Tab-separated table of C-alpha atoms and ligand atoms in Angstrom:
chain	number	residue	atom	x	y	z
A	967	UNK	CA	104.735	51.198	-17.861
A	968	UNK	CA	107.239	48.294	-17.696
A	969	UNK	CA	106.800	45.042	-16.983
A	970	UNK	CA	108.767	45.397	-13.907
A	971	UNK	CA	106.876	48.810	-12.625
A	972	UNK	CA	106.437	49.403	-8.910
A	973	UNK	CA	102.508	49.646	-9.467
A	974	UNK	CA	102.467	45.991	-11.169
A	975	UNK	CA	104.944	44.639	-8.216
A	976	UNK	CA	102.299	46.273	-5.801
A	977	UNK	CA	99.505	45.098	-7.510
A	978	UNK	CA	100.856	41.404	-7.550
A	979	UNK	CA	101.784	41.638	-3.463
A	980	UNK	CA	98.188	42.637	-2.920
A	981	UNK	CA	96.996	39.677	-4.305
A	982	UNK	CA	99.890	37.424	-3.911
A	983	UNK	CA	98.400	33.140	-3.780
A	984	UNK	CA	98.039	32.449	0.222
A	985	UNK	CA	97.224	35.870	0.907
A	986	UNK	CA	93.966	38.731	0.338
A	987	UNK	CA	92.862	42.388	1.397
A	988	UNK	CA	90.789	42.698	4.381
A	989	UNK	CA	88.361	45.500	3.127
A	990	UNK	CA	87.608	46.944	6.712
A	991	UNK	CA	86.306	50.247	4.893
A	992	UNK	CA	83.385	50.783	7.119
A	993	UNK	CA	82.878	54.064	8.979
A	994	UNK	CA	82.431	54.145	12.746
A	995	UNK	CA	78.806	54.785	12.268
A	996	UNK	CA	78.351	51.800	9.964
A	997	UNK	CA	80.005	49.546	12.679
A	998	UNK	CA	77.891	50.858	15.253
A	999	UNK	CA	75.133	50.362	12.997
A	1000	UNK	CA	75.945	46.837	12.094
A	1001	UNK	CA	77.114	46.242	9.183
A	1002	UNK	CA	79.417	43.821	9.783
A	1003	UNK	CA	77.630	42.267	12.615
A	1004	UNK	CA	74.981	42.925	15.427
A	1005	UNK	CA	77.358	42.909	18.541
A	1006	UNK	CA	79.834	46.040	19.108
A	1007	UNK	CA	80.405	45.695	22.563
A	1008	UNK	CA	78.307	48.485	23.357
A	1009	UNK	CA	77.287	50.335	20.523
A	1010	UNK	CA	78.850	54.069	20.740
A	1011	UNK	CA	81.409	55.564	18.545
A	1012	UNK	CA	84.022	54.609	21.275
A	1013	UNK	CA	83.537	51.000	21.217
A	1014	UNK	CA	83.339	51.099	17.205
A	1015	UNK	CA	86.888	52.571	17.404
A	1016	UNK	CA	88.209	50.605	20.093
A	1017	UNK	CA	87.150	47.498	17.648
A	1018	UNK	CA	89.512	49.022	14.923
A	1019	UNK	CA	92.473	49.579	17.094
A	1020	UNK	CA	91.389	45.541	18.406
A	1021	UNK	CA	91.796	45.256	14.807
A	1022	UNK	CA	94.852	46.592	14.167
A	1023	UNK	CA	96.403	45.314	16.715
A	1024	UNK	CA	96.113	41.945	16.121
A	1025	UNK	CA	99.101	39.737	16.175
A	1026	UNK	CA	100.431	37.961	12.964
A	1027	UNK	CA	97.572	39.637	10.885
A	1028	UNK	CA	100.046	40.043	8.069
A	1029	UNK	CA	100.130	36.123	7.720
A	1030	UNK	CA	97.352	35.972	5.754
A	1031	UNK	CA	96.480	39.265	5.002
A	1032	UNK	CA	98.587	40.963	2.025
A	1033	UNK	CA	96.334	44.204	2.573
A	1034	UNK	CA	93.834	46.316	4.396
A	1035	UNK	CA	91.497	49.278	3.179
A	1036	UNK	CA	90.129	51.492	5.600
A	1037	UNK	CA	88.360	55.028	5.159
A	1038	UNK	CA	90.607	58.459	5.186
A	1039	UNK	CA	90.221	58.998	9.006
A	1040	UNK	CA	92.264	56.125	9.658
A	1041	UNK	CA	94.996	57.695	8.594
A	1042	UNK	CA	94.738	60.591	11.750
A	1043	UNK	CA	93.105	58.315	14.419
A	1044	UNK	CA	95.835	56.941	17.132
A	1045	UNK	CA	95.338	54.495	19.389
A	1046	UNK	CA	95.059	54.050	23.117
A	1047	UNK	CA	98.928	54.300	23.607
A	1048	UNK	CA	99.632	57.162	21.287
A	1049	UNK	CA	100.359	54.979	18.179
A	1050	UNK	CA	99.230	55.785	15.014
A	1051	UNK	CA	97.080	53.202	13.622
A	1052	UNK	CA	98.747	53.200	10.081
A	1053	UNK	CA	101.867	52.509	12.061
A	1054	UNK	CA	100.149	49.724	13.478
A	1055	UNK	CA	99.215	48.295	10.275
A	1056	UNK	CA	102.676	48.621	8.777
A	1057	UNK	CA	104.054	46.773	11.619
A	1058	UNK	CA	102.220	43.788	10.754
A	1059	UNK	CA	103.537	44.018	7.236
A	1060	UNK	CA	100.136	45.456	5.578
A	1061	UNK	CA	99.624	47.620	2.419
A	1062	UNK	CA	97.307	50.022	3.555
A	1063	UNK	CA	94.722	50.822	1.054
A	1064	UNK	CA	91.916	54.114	1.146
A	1065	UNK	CA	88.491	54.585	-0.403
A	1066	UNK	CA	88.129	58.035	-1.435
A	1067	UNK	CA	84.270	57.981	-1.706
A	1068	UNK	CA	82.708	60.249	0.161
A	1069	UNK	CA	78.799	59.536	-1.103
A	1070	UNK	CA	76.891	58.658	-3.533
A	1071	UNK	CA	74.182	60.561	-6.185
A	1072	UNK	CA	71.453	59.491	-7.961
A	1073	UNK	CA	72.407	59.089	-11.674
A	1074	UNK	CA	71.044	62.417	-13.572
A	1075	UNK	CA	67.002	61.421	-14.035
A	1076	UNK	CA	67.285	58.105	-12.119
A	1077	UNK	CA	65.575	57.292	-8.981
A	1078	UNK	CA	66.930	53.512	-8.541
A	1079	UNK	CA	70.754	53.718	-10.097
A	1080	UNK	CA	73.861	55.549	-8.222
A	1081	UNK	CA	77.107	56.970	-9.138
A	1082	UNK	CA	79.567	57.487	-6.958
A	1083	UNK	CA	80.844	61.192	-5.134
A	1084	UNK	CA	84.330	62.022	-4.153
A	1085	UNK	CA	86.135	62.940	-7.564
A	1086	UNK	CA	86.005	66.910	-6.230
A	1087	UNK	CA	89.593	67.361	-5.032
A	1088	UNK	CA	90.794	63.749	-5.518
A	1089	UNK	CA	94.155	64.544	-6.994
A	1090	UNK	CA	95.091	66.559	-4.105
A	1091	UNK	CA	94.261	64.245	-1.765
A	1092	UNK	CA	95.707	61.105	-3.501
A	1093	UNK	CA	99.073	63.244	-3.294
A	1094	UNK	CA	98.585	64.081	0.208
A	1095	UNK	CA	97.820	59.778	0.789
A	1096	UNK	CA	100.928	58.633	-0.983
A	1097	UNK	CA	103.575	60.741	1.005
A	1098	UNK	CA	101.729	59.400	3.990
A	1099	UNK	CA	102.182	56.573	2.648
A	1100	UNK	CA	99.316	54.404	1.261
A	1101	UNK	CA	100.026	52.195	-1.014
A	1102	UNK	CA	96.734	51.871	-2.865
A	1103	UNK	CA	92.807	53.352	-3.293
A	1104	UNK	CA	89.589	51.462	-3.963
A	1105	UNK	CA	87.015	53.089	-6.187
A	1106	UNK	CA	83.244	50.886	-6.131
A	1107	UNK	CA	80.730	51.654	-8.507
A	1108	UNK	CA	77.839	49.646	-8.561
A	1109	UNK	CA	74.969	47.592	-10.265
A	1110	UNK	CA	71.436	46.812	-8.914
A	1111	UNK	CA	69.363	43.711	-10.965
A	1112	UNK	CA	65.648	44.426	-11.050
A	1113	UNK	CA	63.606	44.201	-14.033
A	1114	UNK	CA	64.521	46.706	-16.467
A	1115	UNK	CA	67.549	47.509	-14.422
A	1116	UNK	CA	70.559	48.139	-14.480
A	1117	UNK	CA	70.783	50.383	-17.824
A	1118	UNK	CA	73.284	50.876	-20.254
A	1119	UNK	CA	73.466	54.140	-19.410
A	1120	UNK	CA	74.417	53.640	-15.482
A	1121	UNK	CA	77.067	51.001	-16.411
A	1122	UNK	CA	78.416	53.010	-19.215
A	1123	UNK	CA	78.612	56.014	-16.470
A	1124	UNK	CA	80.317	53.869	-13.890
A	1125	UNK	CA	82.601	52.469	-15.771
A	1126	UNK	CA	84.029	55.613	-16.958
A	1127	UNK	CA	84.085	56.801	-13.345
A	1128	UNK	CA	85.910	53.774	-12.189
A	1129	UNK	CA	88.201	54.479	-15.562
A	1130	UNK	CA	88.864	58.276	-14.341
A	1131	UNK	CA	89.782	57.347	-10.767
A	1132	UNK	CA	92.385	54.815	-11.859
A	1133	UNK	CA	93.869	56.572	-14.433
A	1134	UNK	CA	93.991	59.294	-11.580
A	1135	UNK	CA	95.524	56.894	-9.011
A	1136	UNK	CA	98.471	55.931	-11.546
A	1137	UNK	CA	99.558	59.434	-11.845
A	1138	UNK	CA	100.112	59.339	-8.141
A	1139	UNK	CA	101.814	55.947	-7.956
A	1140	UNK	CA	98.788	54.168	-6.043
A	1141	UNK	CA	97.175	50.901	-7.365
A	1142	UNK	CA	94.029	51.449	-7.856
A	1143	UNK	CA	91.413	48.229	-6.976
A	1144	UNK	CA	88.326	48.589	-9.765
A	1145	UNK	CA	85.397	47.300	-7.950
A	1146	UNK	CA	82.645	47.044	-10.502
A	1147	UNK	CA	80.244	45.107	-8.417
A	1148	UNK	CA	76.803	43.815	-9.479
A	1149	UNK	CA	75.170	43.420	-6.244
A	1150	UNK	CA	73.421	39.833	-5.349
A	1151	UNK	CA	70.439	41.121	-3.990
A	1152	UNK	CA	67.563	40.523	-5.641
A	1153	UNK	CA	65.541	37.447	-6.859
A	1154	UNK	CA	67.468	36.700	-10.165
A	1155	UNK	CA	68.539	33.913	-11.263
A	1156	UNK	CA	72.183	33.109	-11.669
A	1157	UNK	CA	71.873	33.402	-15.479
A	1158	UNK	CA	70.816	36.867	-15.192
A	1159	UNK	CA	73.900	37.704	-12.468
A	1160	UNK	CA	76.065	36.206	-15.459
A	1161	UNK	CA	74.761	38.194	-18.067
A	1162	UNK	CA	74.604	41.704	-15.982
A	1163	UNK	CA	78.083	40.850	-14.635
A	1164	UNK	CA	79.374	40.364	-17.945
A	1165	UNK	CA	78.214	43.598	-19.555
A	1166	UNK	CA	79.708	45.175	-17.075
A	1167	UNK	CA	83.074	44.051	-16.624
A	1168	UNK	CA	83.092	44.891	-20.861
A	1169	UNK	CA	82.003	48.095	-19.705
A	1170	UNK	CA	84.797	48.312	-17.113
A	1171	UNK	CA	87.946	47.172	-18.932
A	1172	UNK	CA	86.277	49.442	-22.380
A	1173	UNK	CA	87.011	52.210	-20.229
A	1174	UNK	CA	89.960	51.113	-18.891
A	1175	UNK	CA	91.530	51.118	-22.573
A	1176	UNK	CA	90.398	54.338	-23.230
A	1177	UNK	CA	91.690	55.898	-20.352
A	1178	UNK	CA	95.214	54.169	-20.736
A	1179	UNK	CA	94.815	52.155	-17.260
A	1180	UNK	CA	97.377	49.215	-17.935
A	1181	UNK	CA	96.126	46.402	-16.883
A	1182	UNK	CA	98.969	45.126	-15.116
A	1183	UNK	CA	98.581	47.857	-12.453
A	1184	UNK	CA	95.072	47.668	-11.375
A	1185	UNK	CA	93.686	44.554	-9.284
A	1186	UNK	CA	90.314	44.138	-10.171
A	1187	UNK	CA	87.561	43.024	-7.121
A	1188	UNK	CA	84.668	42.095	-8.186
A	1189	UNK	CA	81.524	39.976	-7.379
A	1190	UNK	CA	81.327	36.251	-8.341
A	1191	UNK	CA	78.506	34.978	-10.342
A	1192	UNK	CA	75.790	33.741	-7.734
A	1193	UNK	CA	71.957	33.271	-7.790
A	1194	UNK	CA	70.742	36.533	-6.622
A	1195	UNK	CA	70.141	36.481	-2.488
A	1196	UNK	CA	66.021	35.787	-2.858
A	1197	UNK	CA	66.107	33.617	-6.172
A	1198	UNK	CA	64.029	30.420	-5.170
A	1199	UNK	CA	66.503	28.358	-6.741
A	1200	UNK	CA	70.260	28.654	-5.720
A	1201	UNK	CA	73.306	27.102	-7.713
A	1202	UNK	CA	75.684	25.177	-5.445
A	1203	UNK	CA	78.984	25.815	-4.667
A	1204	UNK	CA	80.597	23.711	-8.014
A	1205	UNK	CA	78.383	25.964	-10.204
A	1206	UNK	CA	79.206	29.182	-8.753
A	1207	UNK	CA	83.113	28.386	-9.366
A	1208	UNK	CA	82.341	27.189	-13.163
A	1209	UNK	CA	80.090	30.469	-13.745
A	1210	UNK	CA	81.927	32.614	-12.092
A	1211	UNK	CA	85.137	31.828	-14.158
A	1212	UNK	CA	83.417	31.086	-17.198
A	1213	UNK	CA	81.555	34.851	-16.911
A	1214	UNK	CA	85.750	36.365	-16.254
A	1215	UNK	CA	87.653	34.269	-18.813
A	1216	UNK	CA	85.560	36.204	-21.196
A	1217	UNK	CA	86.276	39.281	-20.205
A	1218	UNK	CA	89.394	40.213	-18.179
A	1219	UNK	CA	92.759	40.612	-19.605
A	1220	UNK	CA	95.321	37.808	-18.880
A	1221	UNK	CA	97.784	40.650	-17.947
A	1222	UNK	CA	95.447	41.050	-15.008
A	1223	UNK	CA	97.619	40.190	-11.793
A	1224	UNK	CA	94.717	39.019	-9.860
A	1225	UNK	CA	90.744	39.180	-8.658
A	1226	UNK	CA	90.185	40.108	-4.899
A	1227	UNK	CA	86.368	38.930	-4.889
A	1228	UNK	CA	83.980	41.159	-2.489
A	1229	UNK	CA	81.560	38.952	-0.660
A	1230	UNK	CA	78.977	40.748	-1.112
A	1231	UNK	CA	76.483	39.514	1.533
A	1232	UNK	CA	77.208	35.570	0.847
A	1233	UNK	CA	77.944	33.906	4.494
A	1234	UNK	CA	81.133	33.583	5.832
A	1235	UNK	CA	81.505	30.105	4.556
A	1236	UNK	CA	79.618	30.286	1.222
A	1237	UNK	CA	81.895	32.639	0.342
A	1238	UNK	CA	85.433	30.756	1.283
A	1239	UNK	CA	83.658	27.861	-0.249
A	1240	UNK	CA	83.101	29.074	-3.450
A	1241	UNK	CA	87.167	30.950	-3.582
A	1242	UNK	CA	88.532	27.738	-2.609
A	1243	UNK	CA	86.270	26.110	-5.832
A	1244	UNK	CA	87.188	28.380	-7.839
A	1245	UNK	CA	91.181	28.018	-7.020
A	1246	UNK	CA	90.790	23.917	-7.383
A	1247	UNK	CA	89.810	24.013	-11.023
A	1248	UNK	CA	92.577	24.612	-13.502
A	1249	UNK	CA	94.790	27.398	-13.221
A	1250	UNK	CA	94.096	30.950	-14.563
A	1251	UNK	CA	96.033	33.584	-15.500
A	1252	UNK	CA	95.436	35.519	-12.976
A	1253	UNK	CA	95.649	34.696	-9.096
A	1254	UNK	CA	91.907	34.397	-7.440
A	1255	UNK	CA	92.049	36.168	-4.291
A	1256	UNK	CA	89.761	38.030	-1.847
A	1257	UNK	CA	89.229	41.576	-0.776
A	1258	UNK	CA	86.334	40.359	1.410
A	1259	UNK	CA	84.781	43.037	4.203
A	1260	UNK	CA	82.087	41.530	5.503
A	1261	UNK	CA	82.874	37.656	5.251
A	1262	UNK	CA	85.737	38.571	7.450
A	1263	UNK	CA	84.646	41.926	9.419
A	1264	UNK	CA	81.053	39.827	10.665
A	1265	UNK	CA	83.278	37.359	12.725
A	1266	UNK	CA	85.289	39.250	14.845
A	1267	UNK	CA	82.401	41.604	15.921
A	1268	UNK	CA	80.643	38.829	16.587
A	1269	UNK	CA	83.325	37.335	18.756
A	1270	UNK	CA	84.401	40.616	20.140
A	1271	UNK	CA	83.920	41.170	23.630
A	1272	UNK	CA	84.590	44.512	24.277
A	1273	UNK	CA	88.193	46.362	25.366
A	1274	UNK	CA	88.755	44.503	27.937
A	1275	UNK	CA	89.152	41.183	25.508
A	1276	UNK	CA	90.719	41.869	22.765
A	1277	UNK	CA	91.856	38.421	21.979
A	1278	UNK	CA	88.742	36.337	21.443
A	1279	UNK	CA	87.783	39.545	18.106
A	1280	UNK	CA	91.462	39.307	17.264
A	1281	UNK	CA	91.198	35.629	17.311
A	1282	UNK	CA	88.405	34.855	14.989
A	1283	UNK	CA	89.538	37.649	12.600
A	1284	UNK	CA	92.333	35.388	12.238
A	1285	UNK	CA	90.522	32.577	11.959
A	1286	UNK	CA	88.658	33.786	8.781
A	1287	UNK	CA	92.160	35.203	7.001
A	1288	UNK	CA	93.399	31.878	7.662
A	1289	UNK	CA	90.940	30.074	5.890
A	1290	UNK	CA	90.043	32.766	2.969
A	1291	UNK	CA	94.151	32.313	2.464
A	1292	UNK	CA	93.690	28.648	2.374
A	1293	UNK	CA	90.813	29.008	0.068
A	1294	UNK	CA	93.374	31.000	-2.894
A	1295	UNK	CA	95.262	27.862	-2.863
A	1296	UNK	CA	92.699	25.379	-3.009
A	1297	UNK	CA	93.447	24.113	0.137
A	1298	UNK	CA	90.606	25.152	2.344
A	1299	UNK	CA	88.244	22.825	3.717
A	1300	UNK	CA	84.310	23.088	5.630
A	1301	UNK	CA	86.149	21.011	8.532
A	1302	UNK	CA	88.395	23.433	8.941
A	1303	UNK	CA	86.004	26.042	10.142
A	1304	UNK	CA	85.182	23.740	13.627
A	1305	UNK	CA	88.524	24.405	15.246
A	1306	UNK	CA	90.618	27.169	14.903
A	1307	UNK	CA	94.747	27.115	14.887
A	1308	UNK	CA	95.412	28.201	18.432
A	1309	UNK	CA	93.219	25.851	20.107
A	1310	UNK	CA	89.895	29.046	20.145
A	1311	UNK	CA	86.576	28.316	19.896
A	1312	UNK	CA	85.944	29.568	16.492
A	1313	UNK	CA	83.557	32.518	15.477
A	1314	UNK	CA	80.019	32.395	14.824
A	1315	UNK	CA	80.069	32.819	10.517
A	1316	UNK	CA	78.250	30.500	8.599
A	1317	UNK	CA	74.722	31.968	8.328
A	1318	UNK	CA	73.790	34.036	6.143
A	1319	UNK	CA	74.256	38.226	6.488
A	1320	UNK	CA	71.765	40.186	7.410
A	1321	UNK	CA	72.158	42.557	5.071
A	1322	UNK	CA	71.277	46.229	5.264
A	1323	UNK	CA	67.775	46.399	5.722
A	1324	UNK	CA	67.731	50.032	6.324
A	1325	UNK	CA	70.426	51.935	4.275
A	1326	UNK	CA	73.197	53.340	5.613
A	1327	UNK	CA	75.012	56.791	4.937
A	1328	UNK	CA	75.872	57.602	2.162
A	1329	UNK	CA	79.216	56.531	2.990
A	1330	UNK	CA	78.275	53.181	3.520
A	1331	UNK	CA	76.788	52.068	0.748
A	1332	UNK	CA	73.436	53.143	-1.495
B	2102	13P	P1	81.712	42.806	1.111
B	2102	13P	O1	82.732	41.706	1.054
B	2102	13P	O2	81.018	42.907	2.437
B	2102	13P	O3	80.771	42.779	-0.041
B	2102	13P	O4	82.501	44.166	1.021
B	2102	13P	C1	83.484	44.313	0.131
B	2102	13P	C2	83.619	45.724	-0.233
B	2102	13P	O5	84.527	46.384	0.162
B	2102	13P	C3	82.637	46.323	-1.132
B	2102	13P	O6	83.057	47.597	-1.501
C-alpha cells in the first residue's frame, strides 16, 4: 500500500472526528426479538423491516453518521416505493458496510468459547459486495471473562480469524473493521477487563502482522475498558477514559486511522459519556470514534411508533448520532441529552440495556 491508498482514505472517512458508523447489523428476527429495544411497533417481521426502511430513510442521517453496517439482505430488500435501500443509504451520503457472519461454533473441545462461521465462500461473496458497491465488511470475534476464561487458545484462534478475513477484505478493496471485543458481562473488575482486553488486542494486531494487514487500512472497533456489567464496584466515567486509553496506547499502532468503540451493553449515555472523556484528554494518534449498535439502535425503537410515524424513530436516531458525533470532539455534554435539535422530545436512553437474557440466533450473537 501507499500512504495515499483508497482503503486508508476509506478507512479515515469512516471514522472521520464529528462523525461514526451506526452498526445497525441486526437481523429482522433480532429486532423483533429485542435487541435493540422492547417496542417494534408490533412485533412481526413486517414491522422489523418497516423500522429499517424508517431507518434509512431518515433525513440528514449522513450529518453525523460517516457509516452504516447492515447484514447481506440489505443489499436485495427495497422499500415501500420500489427503492432499493442501499440506494437509500447512499443518498444520505453513507458508506455502507456488511457483516459476513453467518453463525457461530463452539471452539474445537470448548463448551463456553466461540469462533466465528462464514469464511466458506467469503471471497466470492466479498467480490460480488464490492461491484454492488459496499464499501467495507465487519468481522467480530469475541471474548467472554469468567474464571479461567477466556484461554489463550480462543484468543489466539480469533485473532487469526479476524487476521484471515481482513487480509481477505484487502484483496477485494473493502476496509475491513477488526472487532476484537471482550464482552462486559460478567462480574469482573475493571482491572481484569484491562488485562483480558490487552492480551487480546496483542493477539489481534500479532496476527495482523503476520497476515500483512497494513494497519492504515483497517479501522479497529473495539470495547473500552469498563468494570464488567455485575462487578459490585463500577469505575466512573474519568476512569473508564484513562483505562481505556491507557489499555490502547499500549497496543495499537499509531498508523491506526481510528477506533469506532462498540457499546457493548453500556446505556445510551454511559457510553457517549465515556467517548466524549476519552476525546477531552490529550490527543491520540488515532481519531476515537464510535461504531455503536445498540447505544444508538435502542432509541429509535423505543421512540418508534410504527409506519404511520416515522418521524418521532427517525428523530431520536438523530438525536443519538448527534450527540455520539459531539462526543468524538469532546464537545458533548449530559445537558444535551434533555432537548433535542429540532425542538423533539428526546428518546428514552439512559438506563441501562437489557441485555440478551435468552440468546439469540446464531446470527445475533453467541
Ligand atoms: P453494540 O454497540 O450494541 O455492542 O454493538 C456493536 C456491534 O456491532 C458489535 O458487533
Amino acid at each position: 500500500m501507499t500512504a495515499e491508498s483508497t482503503l486508508a482514505a476509506t478507512a479515515q472517512r469512516m471514522v472521520a472526528p464529528g462523525k461514526g458508523i451506526f452498526a445497525a447489523d441486526v437481523p429482522l428476527k433480532g429486532l423483533m426479538r429485542g435487541w435493540w429495544g422492547e417496542s417494534i411497533h408490533a412485533r412481526s417481521e413486517d414491522a422489523a423491516a418497516d423500522f429499517q426502511e424508517m431507518i434509512c430513510r431518515t433525513p440528514e442521517l449522513g450529518d453525523h453518521l460517516s457509516s452504516i453496517i447492515v447484514f447481506p439482505d440489505v443489499l436485495d430488500r427495497r422499500a415501500g416505493d420500489g427503492t432499493p435501500l442501499a440506494d437509500l443509504i447512499a443518498q444520505r451520503g453513507l458508506l455502507l458496510g456488511i457483516t459476513p457472519t453467518t453463525g457461530w461454533q463452539f471452539l474445537g473441545g470448548s463448551k463456553h468459547e466461540y469462533v466465528p462461521r462464514g469464511l466458506d465462500g467469503l471471497a466470492k461473496r466479498l467480490e460480488d459486495w464490492r461491484e454492488r458497491g459496499v464499501a467495507f465488511i465487519k468481522w467480530r470475534v469475541a471474548a467472554r471473562v469468567r474464571p479461567g476464561l477466556p484461554t489463550e487458545r480462543a484468543l489466539v484462534s480469533n485473532a487469526r480469524s479476524v487476521a484471515e478475513v481482513a487480509a481477505l477484505a484487502h484483496q477485494f478493496d473493502l476496509v475491513p473493521i477488526v472487532e476484537p471485543e471482550v464482552e462486559m458481562k460478567g462480574d469482573h473488575t475493571i482491572e481484569r477487563q484491562f488485562e483480558v482486553t490487552e492480551r487480546f488486542l496483542h493477539r489481534t494486531f500479532e496476527a495482523l502482522y503476520e497476515h500483512g494487514v497494513a494497519p492504515e487500512e483497517i479501522v479497529l472497533k473495539t470495547n473500552m475498558v469498563v468494570s464488567g456489567s455485575d462487578c459490585p464496584e463500577q469505575a466512573g466515567v474519568d476512569t473508564v477514559a484513562r483505562e481505556t486509553l491507557r489499555c490502547l496506547r499500549r497496543v495499537v499502532p499509531p498508523a491506526l486511522p481510528g477506533i469506532g468503540f462498540l457499546s457493548g451493553g453500556q446505556s445510551d449515555r454511559d457510553a457517549t459519556a465515556h467517548l466524549d472523556a476519552m476525546n477531552r484528554l490529550d490527543p491520540q494518534p488515532w481519531s476515537l470514534s464510535f461504531s455503536f449498535g445498540r447505544a444508538i439502535g435502542r432509541a429509535p425503537v423505543e421512540a418508534w411508533d410504527g409506519k404511520a410515524d416515522e418521524s418521532s424513530g427517525q428523530t431520536a436516531l438523530r438525536h443519538r448520532a448527534r450527540m455520539n458525533g459531539l462526543a468524538t470532539l469532546g464537545e458533548w455534554s449530559a445537558e444535551m441529552e434533555s432537548g433535542t435539535e429540532d425542538g423533539r422530545e428526546p428518546e428514552s436512553g439512559g438506563r441501562k440495556t437489557p441485555g440478551h437474557k435468552t440468546p439469540g440466533r446464531e446470527t445475533e450473537r453467541p
